[in-house]
PDB file of N, CA and C in Angstrom:
ATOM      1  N   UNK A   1     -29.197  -4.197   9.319  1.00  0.00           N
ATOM      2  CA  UNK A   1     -27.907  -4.751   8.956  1.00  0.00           C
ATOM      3  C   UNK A   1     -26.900  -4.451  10.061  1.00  0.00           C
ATOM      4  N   UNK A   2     -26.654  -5.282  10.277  1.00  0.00           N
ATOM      5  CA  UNK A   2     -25.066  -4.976  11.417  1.00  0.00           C
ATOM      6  C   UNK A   2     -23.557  -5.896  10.893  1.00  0.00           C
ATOM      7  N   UNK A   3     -22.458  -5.262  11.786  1.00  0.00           N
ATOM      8  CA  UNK A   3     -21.485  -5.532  10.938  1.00  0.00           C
ATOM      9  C   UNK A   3     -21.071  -6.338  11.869  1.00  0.00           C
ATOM     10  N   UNK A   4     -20.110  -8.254  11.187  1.00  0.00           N
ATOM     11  CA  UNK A   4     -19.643  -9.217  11.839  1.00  0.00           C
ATOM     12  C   UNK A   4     -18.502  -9.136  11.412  1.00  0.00           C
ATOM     13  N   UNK A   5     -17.094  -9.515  12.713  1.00  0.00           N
ATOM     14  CA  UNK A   5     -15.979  -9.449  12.167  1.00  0.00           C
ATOM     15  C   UNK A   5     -16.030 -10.754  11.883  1.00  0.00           C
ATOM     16  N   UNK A   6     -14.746 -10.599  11.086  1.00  0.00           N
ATOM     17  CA  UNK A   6     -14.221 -12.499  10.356  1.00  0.00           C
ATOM     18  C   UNK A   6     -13.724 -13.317  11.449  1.00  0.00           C
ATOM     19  N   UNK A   7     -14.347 -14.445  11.117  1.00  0.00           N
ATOM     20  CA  UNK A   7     -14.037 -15.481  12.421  1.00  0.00           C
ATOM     21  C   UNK A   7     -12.402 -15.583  11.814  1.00  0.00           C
ATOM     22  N   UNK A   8     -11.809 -16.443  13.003  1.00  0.00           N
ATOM     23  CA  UNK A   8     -10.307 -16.945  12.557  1.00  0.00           C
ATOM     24  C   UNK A   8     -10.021 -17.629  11.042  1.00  0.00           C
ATOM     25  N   UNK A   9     -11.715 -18.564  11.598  1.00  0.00           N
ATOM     26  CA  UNK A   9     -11.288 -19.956  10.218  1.00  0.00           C
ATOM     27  C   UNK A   9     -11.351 -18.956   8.812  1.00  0.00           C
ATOM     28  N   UNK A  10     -12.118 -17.972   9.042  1.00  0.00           N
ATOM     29  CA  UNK A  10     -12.540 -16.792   7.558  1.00  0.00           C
ATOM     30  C   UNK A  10     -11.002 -16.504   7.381  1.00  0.00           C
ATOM     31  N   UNK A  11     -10.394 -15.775   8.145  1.00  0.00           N
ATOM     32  CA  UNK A  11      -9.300 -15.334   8.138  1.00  0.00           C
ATOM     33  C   UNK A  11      -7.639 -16.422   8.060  1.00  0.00           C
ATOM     34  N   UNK A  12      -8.097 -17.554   8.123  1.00  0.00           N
ATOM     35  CA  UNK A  12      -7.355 -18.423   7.725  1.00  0.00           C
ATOM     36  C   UNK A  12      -7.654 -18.856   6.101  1.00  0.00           C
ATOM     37  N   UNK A  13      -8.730 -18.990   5.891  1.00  0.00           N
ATOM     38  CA  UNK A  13      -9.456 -19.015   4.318  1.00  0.00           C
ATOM     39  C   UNK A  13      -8.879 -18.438   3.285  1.00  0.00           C
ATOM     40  N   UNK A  14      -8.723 -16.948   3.937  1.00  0.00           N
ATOM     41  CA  UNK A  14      -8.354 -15.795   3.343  1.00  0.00           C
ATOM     42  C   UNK A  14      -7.256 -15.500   2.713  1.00  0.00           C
ATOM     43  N   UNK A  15      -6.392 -15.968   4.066  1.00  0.00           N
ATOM     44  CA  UNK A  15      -4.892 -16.317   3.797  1.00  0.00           C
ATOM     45  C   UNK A  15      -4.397 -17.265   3.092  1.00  0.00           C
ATOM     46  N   UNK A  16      -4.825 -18.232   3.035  1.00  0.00           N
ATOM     47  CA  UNK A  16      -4.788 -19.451   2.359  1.00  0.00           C
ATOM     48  C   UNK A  16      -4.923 -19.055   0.626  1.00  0.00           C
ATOM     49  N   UNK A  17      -5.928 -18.524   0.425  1.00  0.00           N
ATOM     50  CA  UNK A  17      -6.440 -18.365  -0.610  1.00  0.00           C
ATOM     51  C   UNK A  17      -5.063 -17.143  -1.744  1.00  0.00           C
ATOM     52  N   UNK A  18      -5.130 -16.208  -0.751  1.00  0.00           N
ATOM     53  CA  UNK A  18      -3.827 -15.079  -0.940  1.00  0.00           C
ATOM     54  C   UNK A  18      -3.016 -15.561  -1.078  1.00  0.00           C
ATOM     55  N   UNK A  19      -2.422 -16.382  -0.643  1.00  0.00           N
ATOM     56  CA  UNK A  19      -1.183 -17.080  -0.683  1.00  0.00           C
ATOM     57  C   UNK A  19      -0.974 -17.691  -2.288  1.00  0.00           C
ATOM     58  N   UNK A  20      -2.041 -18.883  -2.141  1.00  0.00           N
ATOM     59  CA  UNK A  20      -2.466 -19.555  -3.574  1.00  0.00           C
ATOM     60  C   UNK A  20      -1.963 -18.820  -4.846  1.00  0.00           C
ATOM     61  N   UNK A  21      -2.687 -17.675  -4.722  1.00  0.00           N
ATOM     62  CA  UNK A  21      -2.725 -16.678  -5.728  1.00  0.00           C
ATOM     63  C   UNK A  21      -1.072 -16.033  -5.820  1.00  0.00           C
ATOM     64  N   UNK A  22      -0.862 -15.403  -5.275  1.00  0.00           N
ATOM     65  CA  UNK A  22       0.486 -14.989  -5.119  1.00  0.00           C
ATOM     66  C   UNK A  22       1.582 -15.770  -5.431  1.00  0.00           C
ATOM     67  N   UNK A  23       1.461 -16.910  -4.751  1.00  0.00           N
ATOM     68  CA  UNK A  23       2.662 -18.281  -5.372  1.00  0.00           C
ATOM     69  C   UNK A  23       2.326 -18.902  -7.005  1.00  0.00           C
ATOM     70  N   UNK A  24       1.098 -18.884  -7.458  1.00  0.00           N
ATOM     71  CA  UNK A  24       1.118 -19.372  -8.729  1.00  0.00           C
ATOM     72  C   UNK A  24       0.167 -18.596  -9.776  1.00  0.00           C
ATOM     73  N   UNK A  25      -0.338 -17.635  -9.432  1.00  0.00           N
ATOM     74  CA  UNK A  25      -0.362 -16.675 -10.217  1.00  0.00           C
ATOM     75  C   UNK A  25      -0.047 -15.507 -10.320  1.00  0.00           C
ATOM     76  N   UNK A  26       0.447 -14.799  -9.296  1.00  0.00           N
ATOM     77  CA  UNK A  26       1.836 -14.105  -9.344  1.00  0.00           C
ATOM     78  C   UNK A  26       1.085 -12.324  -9.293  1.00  0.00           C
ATOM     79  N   UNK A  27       1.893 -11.745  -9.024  1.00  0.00           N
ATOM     80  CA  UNK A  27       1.604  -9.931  -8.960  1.00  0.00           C
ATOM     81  C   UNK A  27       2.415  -9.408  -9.928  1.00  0.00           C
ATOM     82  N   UNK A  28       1.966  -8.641 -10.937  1.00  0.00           N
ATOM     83  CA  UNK A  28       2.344  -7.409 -11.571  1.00  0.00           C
ATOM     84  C   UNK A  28       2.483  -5.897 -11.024  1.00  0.00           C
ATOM     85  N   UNK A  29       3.751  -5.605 -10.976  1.00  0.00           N
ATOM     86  CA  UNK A  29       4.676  -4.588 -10.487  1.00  0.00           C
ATOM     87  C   UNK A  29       4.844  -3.705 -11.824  1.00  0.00           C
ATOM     88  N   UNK A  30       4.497  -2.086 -11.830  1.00  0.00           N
ATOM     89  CA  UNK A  30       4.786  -1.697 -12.835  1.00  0.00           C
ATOM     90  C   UNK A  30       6.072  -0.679 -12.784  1.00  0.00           C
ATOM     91  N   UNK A  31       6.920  -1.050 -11.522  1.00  0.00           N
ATOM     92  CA  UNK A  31       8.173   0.228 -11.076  1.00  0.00           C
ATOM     93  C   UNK A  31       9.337  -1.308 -11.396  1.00  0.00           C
ATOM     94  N   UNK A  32      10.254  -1.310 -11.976  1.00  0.00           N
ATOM     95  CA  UNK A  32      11.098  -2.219 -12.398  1.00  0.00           C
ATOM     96  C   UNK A  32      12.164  -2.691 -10.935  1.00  0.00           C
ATOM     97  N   UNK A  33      12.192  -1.516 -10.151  1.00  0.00           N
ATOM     98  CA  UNK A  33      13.367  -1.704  -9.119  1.00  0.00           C
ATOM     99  C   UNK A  33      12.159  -2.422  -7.802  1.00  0.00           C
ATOM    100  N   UNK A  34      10.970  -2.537  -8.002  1.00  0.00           N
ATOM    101  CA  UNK A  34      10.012  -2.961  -6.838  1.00  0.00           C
ATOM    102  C   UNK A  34      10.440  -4.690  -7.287  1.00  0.00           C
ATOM    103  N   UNK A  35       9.858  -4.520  -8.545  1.00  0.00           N
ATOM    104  CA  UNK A  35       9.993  -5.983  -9.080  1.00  0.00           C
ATOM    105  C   UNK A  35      11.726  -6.920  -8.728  1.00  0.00           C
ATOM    106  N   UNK A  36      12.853  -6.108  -8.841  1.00  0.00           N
ATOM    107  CA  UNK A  36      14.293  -6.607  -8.546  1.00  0.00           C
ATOM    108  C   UNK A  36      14.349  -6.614  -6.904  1.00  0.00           C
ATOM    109  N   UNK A  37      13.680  -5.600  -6.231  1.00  0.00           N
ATOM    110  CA  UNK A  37      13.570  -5.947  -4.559  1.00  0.00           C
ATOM    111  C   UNK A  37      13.160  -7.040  -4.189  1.00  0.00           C
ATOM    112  N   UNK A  38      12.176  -7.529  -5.053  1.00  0.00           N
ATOM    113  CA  UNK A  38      11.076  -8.593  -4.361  1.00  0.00           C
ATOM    114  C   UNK A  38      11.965  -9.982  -4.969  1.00  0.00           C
ATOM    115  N   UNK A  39      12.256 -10.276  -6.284  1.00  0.00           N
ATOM    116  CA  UNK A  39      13.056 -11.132  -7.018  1.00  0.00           C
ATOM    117  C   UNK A  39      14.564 -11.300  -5.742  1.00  0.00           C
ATOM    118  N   UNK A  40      15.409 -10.189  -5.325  1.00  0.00           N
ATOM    119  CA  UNK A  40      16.319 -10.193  -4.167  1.00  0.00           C
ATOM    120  C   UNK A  40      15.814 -11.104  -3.143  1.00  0.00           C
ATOM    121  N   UNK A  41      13.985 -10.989  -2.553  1.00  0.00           N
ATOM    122  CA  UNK A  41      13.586 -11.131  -1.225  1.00  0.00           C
ATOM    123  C   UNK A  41      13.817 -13.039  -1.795  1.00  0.00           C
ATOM    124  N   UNK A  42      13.571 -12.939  -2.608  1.00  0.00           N
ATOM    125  CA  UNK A  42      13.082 -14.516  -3.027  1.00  0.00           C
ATOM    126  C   UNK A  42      12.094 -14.966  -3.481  1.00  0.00           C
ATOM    127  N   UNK A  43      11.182 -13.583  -4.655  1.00  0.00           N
ATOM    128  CA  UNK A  43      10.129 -13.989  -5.486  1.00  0.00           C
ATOM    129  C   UNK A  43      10.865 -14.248  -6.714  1.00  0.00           C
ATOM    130  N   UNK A  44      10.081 -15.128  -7.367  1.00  0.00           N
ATOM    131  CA  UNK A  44      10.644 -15.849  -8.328  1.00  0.00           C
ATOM    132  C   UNK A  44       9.583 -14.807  -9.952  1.00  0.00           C
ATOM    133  N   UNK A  45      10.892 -14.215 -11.044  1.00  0.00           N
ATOM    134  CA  UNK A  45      10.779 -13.279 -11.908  1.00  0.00           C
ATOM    135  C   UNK A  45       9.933 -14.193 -12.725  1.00  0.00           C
ATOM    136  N   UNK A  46       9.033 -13.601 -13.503  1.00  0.00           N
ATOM    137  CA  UNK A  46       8.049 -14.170 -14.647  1.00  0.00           C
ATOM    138  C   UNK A  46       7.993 -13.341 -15.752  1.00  0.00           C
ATOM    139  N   UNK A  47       8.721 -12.171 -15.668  1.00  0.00           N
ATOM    140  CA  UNK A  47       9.048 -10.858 -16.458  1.00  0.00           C
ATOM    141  C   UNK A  47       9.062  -9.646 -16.440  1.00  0.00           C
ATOM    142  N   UNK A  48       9.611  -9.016 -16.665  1.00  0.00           N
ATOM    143  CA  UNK A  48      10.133  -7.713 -16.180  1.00  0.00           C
ATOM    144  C   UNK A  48       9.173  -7.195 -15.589  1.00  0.00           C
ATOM    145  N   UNK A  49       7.732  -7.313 -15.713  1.00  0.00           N
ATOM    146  CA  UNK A  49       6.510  -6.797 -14.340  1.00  0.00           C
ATOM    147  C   UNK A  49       5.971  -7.505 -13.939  1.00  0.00           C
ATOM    148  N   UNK A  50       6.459  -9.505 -13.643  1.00  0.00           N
ATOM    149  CA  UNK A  50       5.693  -9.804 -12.830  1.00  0.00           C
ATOM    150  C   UNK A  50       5.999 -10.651 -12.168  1.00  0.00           C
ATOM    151  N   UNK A  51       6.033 -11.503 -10.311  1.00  0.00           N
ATOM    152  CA  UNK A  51       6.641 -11.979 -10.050  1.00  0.00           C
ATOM    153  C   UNK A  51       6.069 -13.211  -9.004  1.00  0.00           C
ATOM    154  N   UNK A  52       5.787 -14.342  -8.937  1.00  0.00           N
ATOM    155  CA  UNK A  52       5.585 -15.100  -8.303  1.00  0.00           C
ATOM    156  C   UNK A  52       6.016 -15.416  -6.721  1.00  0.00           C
ATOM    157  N   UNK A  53       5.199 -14.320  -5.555  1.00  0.00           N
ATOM    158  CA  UNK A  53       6.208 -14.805  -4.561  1.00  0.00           C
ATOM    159  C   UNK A  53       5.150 -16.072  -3.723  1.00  0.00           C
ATOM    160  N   UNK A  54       6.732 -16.425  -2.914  1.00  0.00           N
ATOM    161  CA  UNK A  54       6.268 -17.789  -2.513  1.00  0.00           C
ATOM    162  C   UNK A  54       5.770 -17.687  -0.987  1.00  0.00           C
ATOM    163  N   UNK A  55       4.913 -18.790  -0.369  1.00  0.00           N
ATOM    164  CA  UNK A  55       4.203 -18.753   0.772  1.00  0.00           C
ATOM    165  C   UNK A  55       5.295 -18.075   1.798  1.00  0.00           C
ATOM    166  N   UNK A  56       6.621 -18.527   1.963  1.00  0.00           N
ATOM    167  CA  UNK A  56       7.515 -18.168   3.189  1.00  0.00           C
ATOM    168  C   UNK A  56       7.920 -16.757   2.734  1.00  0.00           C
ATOM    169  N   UNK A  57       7.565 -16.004   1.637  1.00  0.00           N
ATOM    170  CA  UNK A  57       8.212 -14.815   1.553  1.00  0.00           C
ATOM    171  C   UNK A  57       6.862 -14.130   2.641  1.00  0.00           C
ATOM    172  N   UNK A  58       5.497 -14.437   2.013  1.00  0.00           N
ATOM    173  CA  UNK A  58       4.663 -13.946   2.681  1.00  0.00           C
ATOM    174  C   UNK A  58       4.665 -14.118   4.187  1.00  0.00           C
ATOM    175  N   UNK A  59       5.331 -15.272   4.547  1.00  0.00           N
ATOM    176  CA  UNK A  59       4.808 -15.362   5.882  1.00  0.00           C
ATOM    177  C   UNK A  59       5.992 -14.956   6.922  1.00  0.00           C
ATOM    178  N   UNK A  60       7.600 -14.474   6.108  1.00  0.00           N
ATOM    179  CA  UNK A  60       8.361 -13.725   6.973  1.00  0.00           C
ATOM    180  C   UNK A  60       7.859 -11.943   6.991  1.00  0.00           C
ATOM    181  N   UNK A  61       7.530 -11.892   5.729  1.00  0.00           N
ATOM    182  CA  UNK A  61       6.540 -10.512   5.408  1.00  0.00           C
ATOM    183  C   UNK A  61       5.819 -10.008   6.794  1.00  0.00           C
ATOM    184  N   UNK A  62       5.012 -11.020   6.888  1.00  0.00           N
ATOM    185  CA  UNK A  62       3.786 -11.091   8.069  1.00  0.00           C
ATOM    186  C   UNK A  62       4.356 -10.688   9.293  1.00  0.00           C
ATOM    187  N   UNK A  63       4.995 -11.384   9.228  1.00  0.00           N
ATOM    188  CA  UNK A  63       6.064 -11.598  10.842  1.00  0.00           C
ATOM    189  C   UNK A  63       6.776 -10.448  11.123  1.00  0.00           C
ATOM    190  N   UNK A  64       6.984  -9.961  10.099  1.00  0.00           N
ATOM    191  CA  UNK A  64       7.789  -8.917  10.740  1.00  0.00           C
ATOM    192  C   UNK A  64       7.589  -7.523  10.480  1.00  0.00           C
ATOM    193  N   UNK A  65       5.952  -7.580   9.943  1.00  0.00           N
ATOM    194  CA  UNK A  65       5.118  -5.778   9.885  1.00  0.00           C
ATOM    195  C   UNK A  65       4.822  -5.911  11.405  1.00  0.00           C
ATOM    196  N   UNK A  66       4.813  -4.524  11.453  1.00  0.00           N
ATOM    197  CA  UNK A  66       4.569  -3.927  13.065  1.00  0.00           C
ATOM    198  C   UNK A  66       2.750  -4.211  13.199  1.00  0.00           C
ATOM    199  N   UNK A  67       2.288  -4.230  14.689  1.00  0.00           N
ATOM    200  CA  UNK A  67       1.270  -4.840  14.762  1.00  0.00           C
ATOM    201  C   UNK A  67      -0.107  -3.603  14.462  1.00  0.00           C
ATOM    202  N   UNK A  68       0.709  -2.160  14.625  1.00  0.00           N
ATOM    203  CA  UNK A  68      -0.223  -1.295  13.790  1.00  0.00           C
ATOM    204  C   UNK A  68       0.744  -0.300  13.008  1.00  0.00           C
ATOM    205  N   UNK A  69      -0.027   0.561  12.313  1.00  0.00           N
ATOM    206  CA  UNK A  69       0.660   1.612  11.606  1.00  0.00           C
ATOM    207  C   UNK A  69      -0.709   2.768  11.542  1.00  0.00           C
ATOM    208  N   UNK A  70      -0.033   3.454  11.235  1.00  0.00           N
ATOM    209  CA  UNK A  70      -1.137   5.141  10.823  1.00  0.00           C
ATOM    210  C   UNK A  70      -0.884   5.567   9.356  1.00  0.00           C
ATOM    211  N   UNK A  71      -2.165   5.815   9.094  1.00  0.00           N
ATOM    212  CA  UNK A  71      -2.408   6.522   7.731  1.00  0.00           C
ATOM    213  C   UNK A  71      -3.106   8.297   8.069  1.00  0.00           C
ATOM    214  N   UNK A  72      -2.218   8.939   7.692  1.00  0.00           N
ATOM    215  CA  UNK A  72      -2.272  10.353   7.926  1.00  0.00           C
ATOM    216  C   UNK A  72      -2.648  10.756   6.808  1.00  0.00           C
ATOM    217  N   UNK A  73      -3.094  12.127   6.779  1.00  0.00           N
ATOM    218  CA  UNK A  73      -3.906  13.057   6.049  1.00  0.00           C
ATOM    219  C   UNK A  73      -3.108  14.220   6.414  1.00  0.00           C
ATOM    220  N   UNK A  74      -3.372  15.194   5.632  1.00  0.00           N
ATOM    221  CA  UNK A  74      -2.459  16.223   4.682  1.00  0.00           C
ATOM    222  C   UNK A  74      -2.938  17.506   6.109  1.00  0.00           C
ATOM    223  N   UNK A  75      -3.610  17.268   6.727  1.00  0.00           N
ATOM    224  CA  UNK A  75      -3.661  18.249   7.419  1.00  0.00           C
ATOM    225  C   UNK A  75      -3.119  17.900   9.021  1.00  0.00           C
ATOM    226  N   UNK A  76      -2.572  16.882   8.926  1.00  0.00           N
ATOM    227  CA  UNK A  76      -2.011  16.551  10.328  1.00  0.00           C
ATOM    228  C   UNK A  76      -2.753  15.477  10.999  1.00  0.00           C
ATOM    229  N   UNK A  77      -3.796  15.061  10.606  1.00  0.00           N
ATOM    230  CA  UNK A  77      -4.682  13.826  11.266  1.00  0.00           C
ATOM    231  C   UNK A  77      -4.294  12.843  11.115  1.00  0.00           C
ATOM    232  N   UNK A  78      -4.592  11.692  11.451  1.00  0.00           N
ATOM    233  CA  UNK A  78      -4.017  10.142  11.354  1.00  0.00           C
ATOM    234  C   UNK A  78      -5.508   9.033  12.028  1.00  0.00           C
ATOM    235  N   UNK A  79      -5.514   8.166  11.266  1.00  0.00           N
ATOM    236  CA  UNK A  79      -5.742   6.982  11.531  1.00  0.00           C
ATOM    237  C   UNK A  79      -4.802   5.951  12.114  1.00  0.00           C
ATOM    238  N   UNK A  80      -5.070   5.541  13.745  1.00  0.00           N
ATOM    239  CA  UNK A  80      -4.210   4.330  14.455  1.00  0.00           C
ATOM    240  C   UNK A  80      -4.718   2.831  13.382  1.00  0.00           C
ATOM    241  N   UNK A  81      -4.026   1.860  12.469  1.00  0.00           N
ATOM    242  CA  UNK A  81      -4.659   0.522  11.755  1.00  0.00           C
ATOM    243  C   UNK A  81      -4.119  -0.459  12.467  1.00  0.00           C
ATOM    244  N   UNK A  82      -4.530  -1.676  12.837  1.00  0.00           N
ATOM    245  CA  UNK A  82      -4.256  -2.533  13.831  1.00  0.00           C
ATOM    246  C   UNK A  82      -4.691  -2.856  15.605  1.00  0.00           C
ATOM    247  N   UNK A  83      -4.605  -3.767  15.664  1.00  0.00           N
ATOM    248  CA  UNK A  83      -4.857  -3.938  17.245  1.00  0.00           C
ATOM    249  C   UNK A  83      -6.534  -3.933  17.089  1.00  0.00           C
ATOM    250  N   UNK A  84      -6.562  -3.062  18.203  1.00  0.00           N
ATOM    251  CA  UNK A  84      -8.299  -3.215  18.831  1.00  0.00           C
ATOM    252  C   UNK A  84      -9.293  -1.790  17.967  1.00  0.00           C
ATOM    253  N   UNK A  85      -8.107  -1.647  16.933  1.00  0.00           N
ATOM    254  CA  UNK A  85      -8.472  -0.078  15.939  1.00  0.00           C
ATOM    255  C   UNK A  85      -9.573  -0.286  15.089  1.00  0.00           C
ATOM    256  N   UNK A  86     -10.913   0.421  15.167  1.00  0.00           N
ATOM    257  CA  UNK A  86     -11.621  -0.568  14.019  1.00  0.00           C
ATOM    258  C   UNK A  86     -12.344   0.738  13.380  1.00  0.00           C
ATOM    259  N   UNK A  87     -12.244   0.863  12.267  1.00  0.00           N
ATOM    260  CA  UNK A  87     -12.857   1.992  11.833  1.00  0.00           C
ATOM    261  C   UNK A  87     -14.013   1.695  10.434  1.00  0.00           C
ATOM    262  N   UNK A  88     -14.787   2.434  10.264  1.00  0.00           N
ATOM    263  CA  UNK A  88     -15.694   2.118   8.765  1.00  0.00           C
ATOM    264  C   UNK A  88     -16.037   3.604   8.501  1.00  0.00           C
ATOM    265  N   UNK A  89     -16.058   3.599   7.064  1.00  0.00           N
ATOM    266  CA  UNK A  89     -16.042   4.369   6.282  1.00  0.00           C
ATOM    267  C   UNK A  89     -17.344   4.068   5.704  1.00  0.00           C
ATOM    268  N   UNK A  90     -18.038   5.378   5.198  1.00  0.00           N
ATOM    269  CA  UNK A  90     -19.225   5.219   4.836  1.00  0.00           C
ATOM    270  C   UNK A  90     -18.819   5.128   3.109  1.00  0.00           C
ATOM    271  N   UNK A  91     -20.225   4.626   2.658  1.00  0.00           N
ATOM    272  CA  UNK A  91     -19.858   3.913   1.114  1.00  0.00           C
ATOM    273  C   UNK A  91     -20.041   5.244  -0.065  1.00  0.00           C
ATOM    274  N   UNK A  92     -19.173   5.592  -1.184  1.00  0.00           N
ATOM    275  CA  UNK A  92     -19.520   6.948  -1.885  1.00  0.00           C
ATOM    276  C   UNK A  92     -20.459   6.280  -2.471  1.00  0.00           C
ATOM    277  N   UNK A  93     -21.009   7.403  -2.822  1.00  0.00           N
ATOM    278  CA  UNK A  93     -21.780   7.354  -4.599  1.00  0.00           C
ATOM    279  C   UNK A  93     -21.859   7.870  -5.228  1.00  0.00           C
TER     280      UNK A  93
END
């Protein structure tokens, strides 16, 4: 077994698909002030935990996360995520 990254068109699929979901069937938020941030950004409320956002919220979203970030651990370590960063984790059981 060896591992293949996602072609573009996968990763256009993907997005496509995320999007879909997000604009018309919507995310449940269970912190009330996450849900009034996102309703502010320009997701549209479906009830007090759940909110329909739309393709351009996602895609100023996109635009304007940094191209990596780090996920740190309690003892001072970090993971670089993004760019040419590629890491795998072995599977529990």
């Amino acid at each position: 077994m060896y591992w293949e990254s996602a072609s573009q068109e996968d990763l256009r699929r993907i997005h496509e698909g995320a999007c879909q979901v997000l604009e018309e069937v919507g995310m449940r938020m269970k912190d009330r002030e996450t849900v009034d941030i996102r309703v502010g950004a320009g997701a549209k409320r479906v009830d007090d935990e759940t909110v329909k956002i739309p393709r351009t919220l996602v895609e100023r979203a996109i635009q304007s996360a940094p191209p990596t970030f780090r996920v740190c651990d309690r003892r001072g370590g970090f993971l670089e995520i993004g760019d040419a960063h590629h890491h795998t984790y072995p599977a529990l059981s």
